[in-house]
């Protein structure tokens, strides 16, 4: 994992208008060198963009894989890869929604409050194709849900009310001029 996190090249992040973000991703079936190179680039891109996680679709690749690098409910930094994710959310008495402000690297500057389940379990395969299960609350729990949405061709704006989408769009429009088309290859301009 440390090799993946240290060897990639930053790629441009695609924006919400791109079809790849609205199309369910293809399963990962080959865990060879091409996937390893993609994952290294995804980690580098996520780091450059100061993100919590990044799905392959966000760099224009329609594969069912995402990387994460953020803190869990205990403030512990966790990083990893989940290929072919399957999300399990609490049901019944265990289900508790938490509303937090959420954003997306593919819609820079746009944020809105969104209620999601307090924790999640995500099962899939790691970067070598071995089974992996990640359970978390906090930022990581939300990240697991957000990135799995990307794998399913959904952006978080699809989960917002009309009012929430308007609020997010206004913030995005105010900020988008700071983000070059190839961001984060080229850095964002500083805030005024």
XYZ file of N, CA, C and O in Angstrom:
768
model
N 0.826 -1.195 0.000
C 0.000 0.000 0.000
C 0.870 1.259 0.000
O 0.553 2.211 -0.688
N 1.951 1.253 0.762
C 2.796 2.456 0.830
C 3.390 2.782 -0.543
O 3.555 3.955 -0.882
N 3.695 1.754 -1.353
C 4.216 1.991 -2.699
C 3.169 2.697 -3.561
O 3.498 3.622 -4.300
N 1.924 2.282 -3.458
C 0.858 2.930 -4.218
C 0.712 4.398 -3.827
O 0.463 5.250 -4.674
N 0.857 4.669 -2.546
C 0.649 6.028 -2.049
C 1.834 6.941 -2.320
O 1.737 8.139 -2.080
N 2.933 6.389 -2.841
C 4.135 7.199 -3.027
C 4.589 7.327 -4.472
O 5.557 8.029 -4.739
N 3.909 6.663 -5.408
C 4.500 6.574 -6.747
C 3.644 7.114 -7.887
O 4.053 7.014 -9.032
N 2.489 7.678 -7.613
C 1.582 8.054 -8.693
C 1.819 9.430 -9.280
O 2.607 10.232 -8.781
N 1.100 9.678 -10.367
C 1.094 10.959 -11.068
C -0.296 11.575 -10.918
O -1.305 10.887 -11.107
N -0.341 12.845 -10.610
C -1.618 13.542 -10.449
C -2.316 13.643 -11.800
O -1.703 14.031 -12.801
N -3.591 13.290 -11.812
C -4.419 13.381 -13.019
C -5.487 14.461 -12.818
O -5.887 14.742 -11.693
N -6.020 15.015 -13.912
C -7.143 15.945 -13.780
C -8.384 15.211 -13.257
O -8.602 14.045 -13.578
N -9.171 15.901 -12.455
C -10.436 15.345 -11.952
C -11.551 15.803 -12.876
O -11.682 16.995 -13.168
N -12.349 14.839 -13.349
C -13.450 15.178 -14.248
C -14.604 15.783 -13.447
O -14.756 15.528 -12.254
N -15.401 16.594 -14.122
C -16.502 17.321 -13.489
C -17.824 16.576 -13.691
O -17.946 15.673 -14.505
N -18.816 16.983 -12.922
C -20.110 16.301 -12.911
C -20.776 16.207 -14.280
O -21.614 15.347 -14.500
N -20.431 17.068 -15.213
C -21.064 17.029 -16.535
C -20.596 15.835 -17.375
O -21.231 15.511 -18.384
N -19.547 15.156 -16.950
C -18.996 14.044 -17.731
C -19.829 12.770 -17.555
O -20.148 12.379 -16.425
N -20.195 12.097 -18.654
C -21.012 10.883 -18.580
C -20.447 9.781 -17.686
O -21.200 9.028 -17.072
N -19.111 9.669 -17.578
C -18.511 8.603 -16.773
C -18.965 8.675 -15.314
O -19.035 7.653 -14.635
N -19.326 9.864 -14.836
C -19.767 10.016 -13.444
C -21.228 9.621 -13.245
O -21.685 9.540 -12.110
N -21.938 9.389 -14.327
C -23.364 9.078 -14.239
C -23.675 7.702 -14.828
O -24.825 7.398 -15.139
N -22.635 6.884 -14.956
C -22.751 5.545 -15.526
C -22.192 4.533 -14.525
O -21.078 4.729 -14.032
N -22.939 3.469 -14.207
C -22.373 2.454 -13.312
C -21.053 1.903 -13.864
O -20.902 1.693 -15.067
N -20.100 1.710 -12.964
C -18.757 1.284 -13.353
C -18.686 -0.217 -13.641
O -19.470 -1.001 -13.118
N -17.713 -0.599 -14.451
C -17.433 -2.007 -14.758
C -16.678 -2.635 -13.594
O -15.803 -2.000 -13.003
N -16.956 -3.900 -13.292
C -16.198 -4.566 -12.220
C -14.718 -4.680 -12.565
O -14.348 -4.822 -13.731
N -13.893 -4.631 -11.550
C -12.466 -4.878 -11.711
C -12.267 -6.393 -11.803
O -12.713 -7.141 -10.921
N -11.623 -6.853 -12.868
C -11.347 -8.278 -13.042
C -9.856 -8.557 -13.168
O -9.423 -9.688 -12.982
N -9.065 -7.535 -13.482
C -7.620 -7.688 -13.664
C -6.915 -6.841 -12.604
O -7.055 -5.614 -12.584
N -6.170 -7.507 -11.727
C -5.485 -6.819 -10.633
C -3.996 -6.642 -10.934
O -3.177 -6.555 -10.027
N -3.671 -6.550 -12.209
C -2.280 -6.460 -12.651
C -1.713 -5.053 -12.636
O -2.241 -4.138 -11.979
N -0.632 -4.857 -13.401
C 0.111 -3.590 -13.378
C -0.706 -2.366 -13.784
O -0.480 -1.282 -13.253
N -1.645 -2.521 -14.727
C -2.441 -1.362 -15.143
C -3.295 -0.846 -13.988
O -3.402 0.372 -13.782
N -3.891 -1.765 -13.228
C -4.682 -1.346 -12.066
C -3.780 -0.696 -11.025
O -4.136 0.339 -10.449
N -2.609 -1.270 -10.788
C -1.695 -0.714 -9.787
C -1.284 0.708 -10.160
O -1.224 1.601 -9.299
N -1.019 0.949 -11.437
C -0.649 2.295 -11.898
C -1.818 3.258 -11.722
O -1.631 4.402 -11.279
N -3.035 2.810 -12.057
C -4.218 3.651 -11.870
C -4.389 4.010 -10.401
O -4.629 5.174 -10.058
N -4.261 3.029 -9.514
C -4.440 3.287 -8.082
C -3.398 4.260 -7.554
O -3.716 5.146 -6.753
N -2.156 4.117 -7.991
C -1.110 5.051 -7.566
C -1.460 6.476 -8.008
O -1.328 7.435 -7.226
N -1.942 6.600 -9.248
C -2.351 7.923 -9.739
C -3.552 8.453 -8.960
O -3.639 9.656 -8.689
N -4.468 7.577 -8.586
C -5.643 8.016 -7.817
C -5.236 8.514 -6.430
O -5.744 9.537 -5.961
N -4.316 7.819 -5.774
C -3.835 8.301 -4.474
C -3.159 9.662 -4.632
O -3.391 10.580 -3.842
N -2.310 9.813 -5.658
C -1.616 11.083 -5.878
C -2.616 12.204 -6.150
O -2.478 13.321 -5.634
N -3.641 11.903 -6.934
C -4.654 12.897 -7.278
C -5.473 13.282 -6.056
O -5.724 14.468 -5.803
N -5.889 12.294 -5.278
C -6.653 12.553 -4.061
C -5.850 13.422 -3.089
O -6.382 14.354 -2.485
N -4.570 13.132 -2.953
C -3.713 13.920 -2.067
C -3.582 15.353 -2.567
O -3.718 16.308 -1.791
N -3.330 15.515 -3.865
C -3.183 16.862 -4.427
C -4.463 17.690 -4.266
O -4.398 18.897 -4.076
N -5.602 17.020 -4.325
C -6.894 17.717 -4.211
C -7.361 17.846 -2.763
O -8.406 18.434 -2.507
N -6.583 17.275 -1.834
C -6.928 17.285 -0.413
C -8.288 16.637 -0.171
O -9.134 17.124 0.570
N -8.498 15.480 -0.827
C -9.750 14.755 -0.712
C -9.710 13.682 0.358
O -8.655 13.308 0.860
N -10.896 13.184 0.683
C -11.037 12.044 1.602
C -11.009 10.737 0.832
O -10.559 9.717 1.342
N -11.489 10.764 -0.400
C -11.533 9.582 -1.239
C -11.723 9.979 -2.684
O -12.064 11.121 -2.991
N -11.494 9.023 -3.575
C -11.589 9.291 -5.001
C -11.940 8.007 -5.727
O -11.271 6.985 -5.543
N -12.979 8.052 -6.539
C -13.378 6.911 -7.368
C -12.695 7.011 -8.727
O -12.392 8.111 -9.204
N -12.476 5.867 -9.358
C -11.821 5.848 -10.672
C -12.575 6.714 -11.681
O -11.956 7.371 -12.520
N -13.900 6.731 -11.596
C -14.679 7.552 -12.524
C -14.278 9.022 -12.451
O -14.372 9.754 -13.441
N -13.803 9.456 -11.293
C -13.437 10.865 -11.124
C -12.146 11.232 -11.854
O -11.841 12.413 -11.999
N -11.405 10.240 -12.306
C -10.267 10.503 -13.191
C -10.566 9.952 -14.586
O -9.663 9.699 -15.380
N -11.852 9.737 -14.879
C -12.294 9.369 -16.213
C -12.244 7.895 -16.554
O -12.385 7.526 -17.721
N -12.065 7.034 -15.553
C -11.953 5.588 -15.796
C -13.169 4.894 -15.187
O -13.391 4.970 -13.982
N -13.939 4.210 -15.987
C -15.186 3.599 -15.542
C -15.022 2.246 -14.879
O -15.743 1.304 -15.205
N -14.076 2.129 -13.953
C -13.867 0.885 -13.199
C -14.413 1.025 -11.790
O -14.337 2.103 -11.186
N -14.895 -0.075 -11.227
C -15.499 -0.098 -9.892
C -14.425 -0.181 -8.819
O -14.202 -1.222 -8.212
N -13.741 0.923 -8.598
C -12.693 0.979 -7.579
C -12.594 2.397 -7.040
O -12.782 3.368 -7.769
N -12.310 2.488 -5.729
C -12.012 3.787 -5.146
C -10.894 3.656 -4.129
O -10.608 2.569 -3.627
N -10.250 4.784 -3.872
C -9.235 4.878 -2.820
C -9.788 5.790 -1.735
O -10.637 6.641 -1.998
N -9.297 5.592 -0.526
C -9.670 6.486 0.572
C -8.443 6.775 1.414
O -7.512 5.966 1.508
N -8.426 7.950 2.008
C -7.337 8.378 2.885
C -7.900 9.488 3.766
O -7.890 10.664 3.386
N -8.442 9.096 4.911
C -9.115 10.044 5.795
C -9.218 9.448 7.194
O -8.766 8.329 7.431
N -9.826 10.183 8.088
C -9.942 9.717 9.466
C -11.276 9.019 9.700
O -12.281 9.317 9.055
N -11.241 8.091 10.659
C -12.465 7.408 11.063
C -13.071 8.123 12.271
O -12.623 9.214 12.652
N -14.052 7.500 12.887
C -14.762 8.099 14.017
C -13.885 8.311 15.246
O -14.215 9.102 16.132
N -12.729 7.642 15.291
C -11.800 7.788 16.417
C -10.660 8.749 16.113
O -9.724 8.874 16.896
N -10.717 9.392 14.948
C -9.663 10.315 14.553
C -8.426 9.617 14.006
O -7.402 10.253 13.758
N -8.515 8.304 13.787
C -7.389 7.536 13.250
C -7.390 7.629 11.720
O -8.407 7.378 11.072
N -6.233 7.987 11.163
C -6.115 8.061 9.711
C -6.051 6.657 9.138
O -5.265 5.818 9.585
N -6.899 6.416 8.145
C -6.944 5.114 7.484
C -6.909 5.342 5.975
O -7.533 6.270 5.467
N -6.176 4.501 5.287
C -6.063 4.604 3.835
C -6.185 3.215 3.236
O -5.753 2.232 3.840
N -6.769 3.139 2.056
C -6.900 1.849 1.411
C -7.578 1.927 0.066
O -7.849 3.007 -0.460
N -7.851 0.749 -0.473
C -8.447 0.559 -1.792
C -9.606 -0.409 -1.643
O -9.487 -1.413 -0.931
N -10.705 -0.124 -2.320
C -11.796 -1.101 -2.396
C -12.228 -1.224 -3.851
O -12.702 -0.269 -4.461
N -12.029 -2.423 -4.390
C -12.487 -2.762 -5.735
C -13.816 -3.499 -5.616
O -14.012 -4.291 -4.700
N -14.721 -3.248 -6.540
C -16.019 -3.910 -6.594
C -16.758 -3.799 -5.250
O -17.183 -4.810 -4.671
N -16.918 -2.570 -4.737
C -17.498 -2.400 -3.405
C -18.968 -2.777 -3.337
O -19.728 -2.547 -4.272
N -19.325 -3.362 -2.208
C -20.723 -3.629 -1.862
C -20.947 -3.001 -0.502
O -20.269 -3.347 0.467
N -21.889 -2.077 -0.438
C -22.127 -1.289 0.769
C -23.239 -1.902 1.597
O -24.273 -2.295 1.061
N -23.008 -1.991 2.901
C -24.033 -2.426 3.842
C -24.290 -1.278 4.807
O -23.355 -0.780 5.451
N -25.540 -0.869 4.900
C -25.925 0.226 5.787
C -26.799 -0.316 6.903
O -27.521 -1.305 6.718
N -26.753 0.323 8.073
C -27.572 -0.152 9.193
C -29.058 -0.079 8.863
O -29.495 0.807 8.128
N -29.803 -1.008 9.418
C -31.251 -1.086 9.186
C -31.985 -1.045 10.521
O -31.404 -1.325 11.571
N -33.246 -0.738 10.472
C -34.100 -0.809 11.654
C -33.618 0.077 12.783
O -33.265 1.239 12.575
N -33.594 -0.487 13.998
C -33.210 0.270 15.193
C -31.756 0.742 15.156
O -31.400 1.678 15.866
N -30.914 0.099 14.351
C -29.504 0.478 14.270
C -29.274 1.672 13.341
O -28.207 2.276 13.363
N -30.271 2.005 12.535
C -30.120 3.087 11.555
C -30.324 4.444 12.225
O -31.373 4.725 12.782
N -29.278 5.270 12.134
C -29.337 6.629 12.652
C -28.710 7.535 11.597
O -27.578 7.304 11.172
N -29.450 8.554 11.168
C -28.940 9.477 10.164
C -28.182 10.612 10.836
O -28.582 11.098 11.891
N -27.090 11.022 10.198
C -26.294 12.152 10.658
C -26.177 13.121 9.484
O -25.781 12.722 8.382
N -26.538 14.376 9.731
C -26.435 15.385 8.675
C -25.119 16.140 8.826
O -24.827 16.686 9.885
N -24.326 16.124 7.771
C -23.062 16.857 7.709
C -22.980 17.551 6.361
O -23.627 17.145 5.391
N -22.168 18.574 6.299
C -21.921 19.237 5.027
C -20.995 18.350 4.202
O -19.972 17.884 4.687
N -21.394 18.121 2.966
C -20.638 17.228 2.088
C -20.285 17.961 0.809
O -21.006 18.845 0.361
N -19.160 17.583 0.220
C -18.731 18.139 -1.053
C -18.217 17.021 -1.935
O -18.201 15.853 -1.536
N -17.793 17.373 -3.134
C -17.287 16.381 -4.080
C -16.168 17.017 -4.887
O -16.323 18.145 -5.374
N -15.055 16.306 -5.032
C -13.925 16.828 -5.799
C -14.306 17.094 -7.254
O -13.688 17.930 -7.911
N -15.315 16.425 -7.755
C -15.759 16.629 -9.135
C -16.740 17.792 -9.271
O -17.221 18.069 -10.371
N -17.023 18.467 -8.168
C -17.892 19.650 -8.177
C -17.269 20.663 -7.214
O -17.814 20.962 -6.148
N -16.064 21.159 -7.558
C -15.293 21.943 -6.603
C -16.015 23.193 -6.107
O -16.636 23.907 -6.885
N -15.909 23.391 -4.806
C -16.518 24.552 -4.173
C -17.968 24.368 -3.796
O -18.529 25.186 -3.069
N -18.617 23.321 -4.287
C -20.032 23.081 -4.004
C -20.214 22.182 -2.801
O -19.733 21.050 -2.795
N -20.866 22.692 -1.777
C -21.113 21.940 -0.544
C -22.570 22.075 -0.161
O -23.202 23.090 -0.449
N -23.091 21.062 0.518
C -24.471 21.125 1.016
C -24.629 20.116 2.145
O -23.959 19.074 2.161
N -25.516 20.399 3.084
C -25.816 19.421 4.132
C -26.514 18.204 3.526
O -27.391 18.341 2.672
N -26.099 17.025 3.976
C -26.704 15.781 3.505
C -26.752 14.786 4.655
O -25.745 14.570 5.319
N -27.915 14.213 4.884
C -28.062 13.186 5.916
C -27.729 11.827 5.309
O -28.249 11.461 4.255
N -26.844 11.109 6.001
C -26.476 9.750 5.615
C -26.455 8.901 6.885
O -26.319 9.423 7.985
N -26.551 7.578 6.745
C -26.414 6.715 7.915
C -25.097 6.981 8.652
O -24.072 7.290 8.030
N -25.133 6.847 9.964
C -23.994 7.190 10.816
C -22.762 6.335 10.562
O -21.641 6.772 10.803
N -22.945 5.118 10.084
C -21.806 4.253 9.799
C -22.143 3.332 8.632
O -23.309 3.232 8.235
N -21.107 2.709 8.104
C -21.285 1.838 6.944
C -20.229 0.743 6.964
O -19.156 0.901 7.542
N -20.557 -0.353 6.309
C -19.599 -1.433 6.064
C -19.491 -1.596 4.560
O -20.506 -1.648 3.849
N -18.272 -1.662 4.075
C -18.032 -1.827 2.648
C -17.174 -3.066 2.454
O -16.107 -3.199 3.057
N -17.661 -3.994 1.632
C -16.931 -5.220 1.315
C -16.531 -5.192 -0.155
O -17.264 -4.681 -1.004
N -15.380 -5.738 -0.436
C -14.909 -5.795 -1.811
C -13.578 -6.510 -1.868
O -13.326 -7.443 -1.094
N -12.722 -6.048 -2.762
C -11.385 -6.623 -2.946
C -10.352 -5.515 -2.791
O -10.603 -4.378 -3.160
N -9.185 -5.873 -2.260
C -8.114 -4.892 -2.152
C -7.367 -4.807 -3.481
O -7.788 -5.397 -4.486
N -6.242 -4.123 -3.504
C -5.504 -3.904 -4.747
C -4.850 -5.168 -5.297
O -4.413 -5.195 -6.442
N -4.799 -6.242 -4.487
C -4.276 -7.530 -4.964
C -5.395 -8.526 -5.281
O -5.130 -9.668 -5.629
N -6.640 -8.107 -5.083
C -7.768 -8.990 -5.335
C -8.190 -9.811 -4.136
O -9.053 -10.685 -4.246
N -7.600 -9.538 -2.978
C -7.959 -10.254 -1.753
C -9.191 -9.629 -1.118
O -9.381 -8.406 -1.189
N -10.038 -10.429 -0.461
C -11.230 -9.875 0.181
C -10.863 -8.829 1.239
O -9.875 -8.984 1.962
N -11.656 -7.781 1.293
C -11.451 -6.722 2.279
C -12.810 -6.252 2.785
O -13.786 -6.199 2.022
N -12.875 -5.945 4.066
C -14.074 -5.378 4.676
C -13.651 -4.181 5.513
O -12.728 -4.284 6.322
N -14.303 -3.055 5.296
C -14.026 -1.839 6.065
C -15.340 -1.385 6.684
O -16.333 -1.189 5.977
N -15.345 -1.228 8.011
C -16.500 -0.699 8.730
C -16.053 0.573 9.427
O -15.004 0.576 10.088
N -16.824 1.639 9.287
C -16.421 2.906 9.898
C -17.605 3.846 10.024
O -18.598 3.739 9.306
N -17.444 4.783 10.946
C -18.328 5.944 11.077
C -17.455 7.164 10.789
O -16.362 7.030 10.237
N -17.906 8.329 11.161
C -17.119 9.540 10.946
C -16.912 9.823 9.473
O -17.700 9.406 8.617
N -15.831 10.522 9.183
C -15.546 10.904 7.795
C -15.370 9.671 6.916
O -15.886 9.620 5.798
N -14.670 8.651 7.414
C -14.468 7.449 6.606
C -15.791 6.754 6.304
O -16.019 6.317 5.171
N -16.684 6.658 7.274
C -17.989 6.047 7.024
C -18.758 6.764 5.930
O -19.388 6.150 5.063
N -18.695 8.088 5.954
C -19.355 8.896 4.919
C -18.646 8.713 3.580
O -19.288 8.611 2.529
N -17.319 8.652 3.607
C -16.536 8.461 2.387
C -16.895 7.137 1.709
O -17.056 7.081 0.489
N -17.026 6.071 2.490
C -17.400 4.768 1.919
C -18.719 4.878 1.156
O -18.874 4.309 0.064
N -19.670 5.620 1.725
C -20.973 5.780 1.087
C -20.878 6.651 -0.159
O -21.432 6.318 -1.220
N -20.162 7.763 -0.060
C -20.015 8.709 -1.167
C -19.321 8.045 -2.358
O -19.781 8.163 -3.500
N -18.212 7.344 -2.099
C -17.460 6.736 -3.198
C -18.202 5.553 -3.810
O -18.133 5.343 -5.032
N -18.930 4.785 -3.003
C -19.729 3.697 -3.571
C -20.839 4.260 -4.449
O -21.177 3.675 -5.487
N -21.389 5.414 -4.070
C -22.345 6.088 -4.959
C -21.704 6.332 -6.325
O -22.331 6.084 -7.366
N -20.459 6.829 -6.343
C -19.777 7.066 -7.630
C -19.684 5.775 -8.437
O -19.900 5.793 -9.657
N -19.379 4.668 -7.796
C -19.270 3.385 -8.494
C -20.613 3.033 -9.158
O -20.650 2.448 -10.238
N -21.698 3.432 -8.506
C -23.040 3.141 -9.026
C -23.569 4.210 -9.974
O -24.734 4.184 -10.357
N -22.717 5.167 -10.363
C -23.116 6.199 -11.317
C -23.922 7.327 -10.701
O -24.675 8.012 -11.396
N -23.737 7.549 -9.407
C -24.501 8.586 -8.707
C -23.539 9.610 -8.112
O -22.477 9.246 -7.607
N -23.913 10.873 -8.172
C -23.174 11.928 -7.475
C -24.019 12.369 -6.291
O -25.243 12.203 -6.288
N -23.379 12.927 -5.256
C -24.132 13.212 -4.037
C -25.237 14.235 -4.256
O -26.232 14.243 -3.546
N -25.122 15.068 -5.279
C -26.193 16.005 -5.601
C -27.493 15.309 -5.950
O -28.577 15.863 -5.764
N -27.397 14.056 -6.433
C -28.605 13.286 -6.739
C -29.403 12.978 -5.478
O -30.592 12.670 -5.554
N -28.770 13.052 -4.325
C -29.429 12.750 -3.045
C -29.998 13.991 -2.353
O -30.608 13.875 -1.302
N -29.765 15.167 -2.931
C -30.182 16.415 -2.298
C -31.580 16.843 -2.722
O -32.040 16.511 -3.822
N -32.195 17.620 -1.874
C -33.454 18.266 -2.232
C -33.158 19.348 -3.273
O -31.999 19.730 -3.485
N -34.214 19.872 -3.900
C -34.038 20.952 -4.874
C -33.357 22.153 -4.218
O -32.469 22.775 -4.807
N -33.732 22.457 -2.991
C -33.126 23.580 -2.259
C -31.638 23.314 -2.020
O -30.802 24.204 -2.185
N -31.297 22.098 -1.604
C -29.899 21.739 -1.376
C -29.074 21.825 -2.647
O -27.924 22.290 -2.627
N -29.642 21.397 -3.771
C -28.932 21.480 -5.052
C -28.694 22.939 -5.442
O -27.624 23.287 -5.935
N -29.691 23.810 -5.210
C -29.517 25.241 -5.519
C -28.402 25.843 -4.671
O -27.561 26.586 -5.167
N -28.397 25.524 -3.381
C -27.368 26.041 -2.474
C -25.988 25.588 -2.931
O -25.046 26.383 -3.009
N -25.867 24.305 -3.251
C -24.597 23.754 -3.690
C -24.160 24.387 -5.011
O -22.987 24.739 -5.173
N -25.082 24.556 -5.946
C -24.767 25.141 -7.249
C -24.261 26.578 -7.090
O -23.286 26.980 -7.729
N -24.885 27.344 -6.195
C -24.462 28.726 -5.960
C -23.027 28.765 -5.445
O -22.199 29.547 -5.933
N -22.711 27.934 -4.468
C -21.349 27.889 -3.926
C -20.341 27.455 -4.988
O -19.243 28.021 -5.095
N -20.720 26.470 -5.790
C -19.841 25.989 -6.861
C -19.578 27.105 -7.872
O -18.429 27.343 -8.253
N -20.625 27.802 -8.283
C -20.471 28.871 -9.275
C -19.596 30.007 -8.749
O -18.852 30.623 -9.507
N -19.669 30.269 -7.447
C -18.830 31.312 -6.849
C -17.366 30.894 -6.806
O -16.485 31.740 -6.837
N -17.099 29.606 -6.726
C -15.733 29.122 -6.536
C -15.079 28.542 -7.782
O -13.853 28.463 -7.852
N -15.851 28.121 -8.762
C -15.313 27.312 -9.858
C -14.222 28.024 -10.660
O -13.316 27.376 -11.185
N -14.250 29.331 -10.737
C -13.225 30.042 -11.515
C -11.831 29.881 -10.895
O -10.820 30.093 -11.569
N -11.757 29.495 -9.636
C -10.470 29.268 -8.972
C -9.831 27.944 -9.397
O -8.656 27.711 -9.152
N -10.620 27.052 -9.990
C -10.163 25.694 -10.300
C -9.923 25.547 -11.806
O -10.865 25.517 -12.588
N -8.659 25.425 -12.221
C -8.378 25.231 -13.652
C -9.018 23.942 -14.169
O -9.319 23.035 -13.384
N -9.190 23.852 -15.467
C -9.808 22.661 -16.059
C -9.035 21.385 -15.734
O -9.630 20.310 -15.667
N -7.726 21.485 -15.529
C -6.929 20.299 -15.236
C -6.651 20.134 -13.734
O -5.773 19.357 -13.346
N -7.397 20.830 -12.896
C -7.213 20.722 -11.451
C -7.354 19.279 -11.015
O -8.208 18.569 -11.541
N -6.533 18.783 -10.130
C -5.486 19.412 -9.331
C -4.079 19.319 -9.925
O -3.104 19.576 -9.222
N -3.966 18.960 -11.235
C -2.645 19.001 -11.865
C -2.099 20.419 -11.717
O -0.978 20.629 -11.270
N -2.912 21.391 -12.106
C -2.627 22.791 -11.811
C -3.382 23.149 -10.551
O -4.570 22.817 -10.435
N -2.751 23.807 -9.601
C -3.431 24.079 -8.327
C -4.542 25.112 -8.475
O -4.555 25.918 -9.409
N -5.452 25.088 -7.520
C -6.512 26.079 -7.453
C -5.907 27.423 -7.054
O -4.914 27.487 -6.330
N -6.503 28.487 -7.555
C -6.074 29.831 -7.164
C -6.463 30.091 -5.715
O -7.480 29.555 -5.241
N -5.678 30.878 -5.005
C -6.040 31.164 -3.606
C -7.359 31.929 -3.513
O -7.728 32.654 -4.446
N -8.012 31.765 -2.387
C -9.241 32.526 -2.145
C -8.891 33.996 -1.953
O -7.845 34.317 -1.414
N -9.815 34.870 -2.337
C -9.583 36.311 -2.133
C -9.558 36.654 -0.673
O -10.201 36.138 0.148
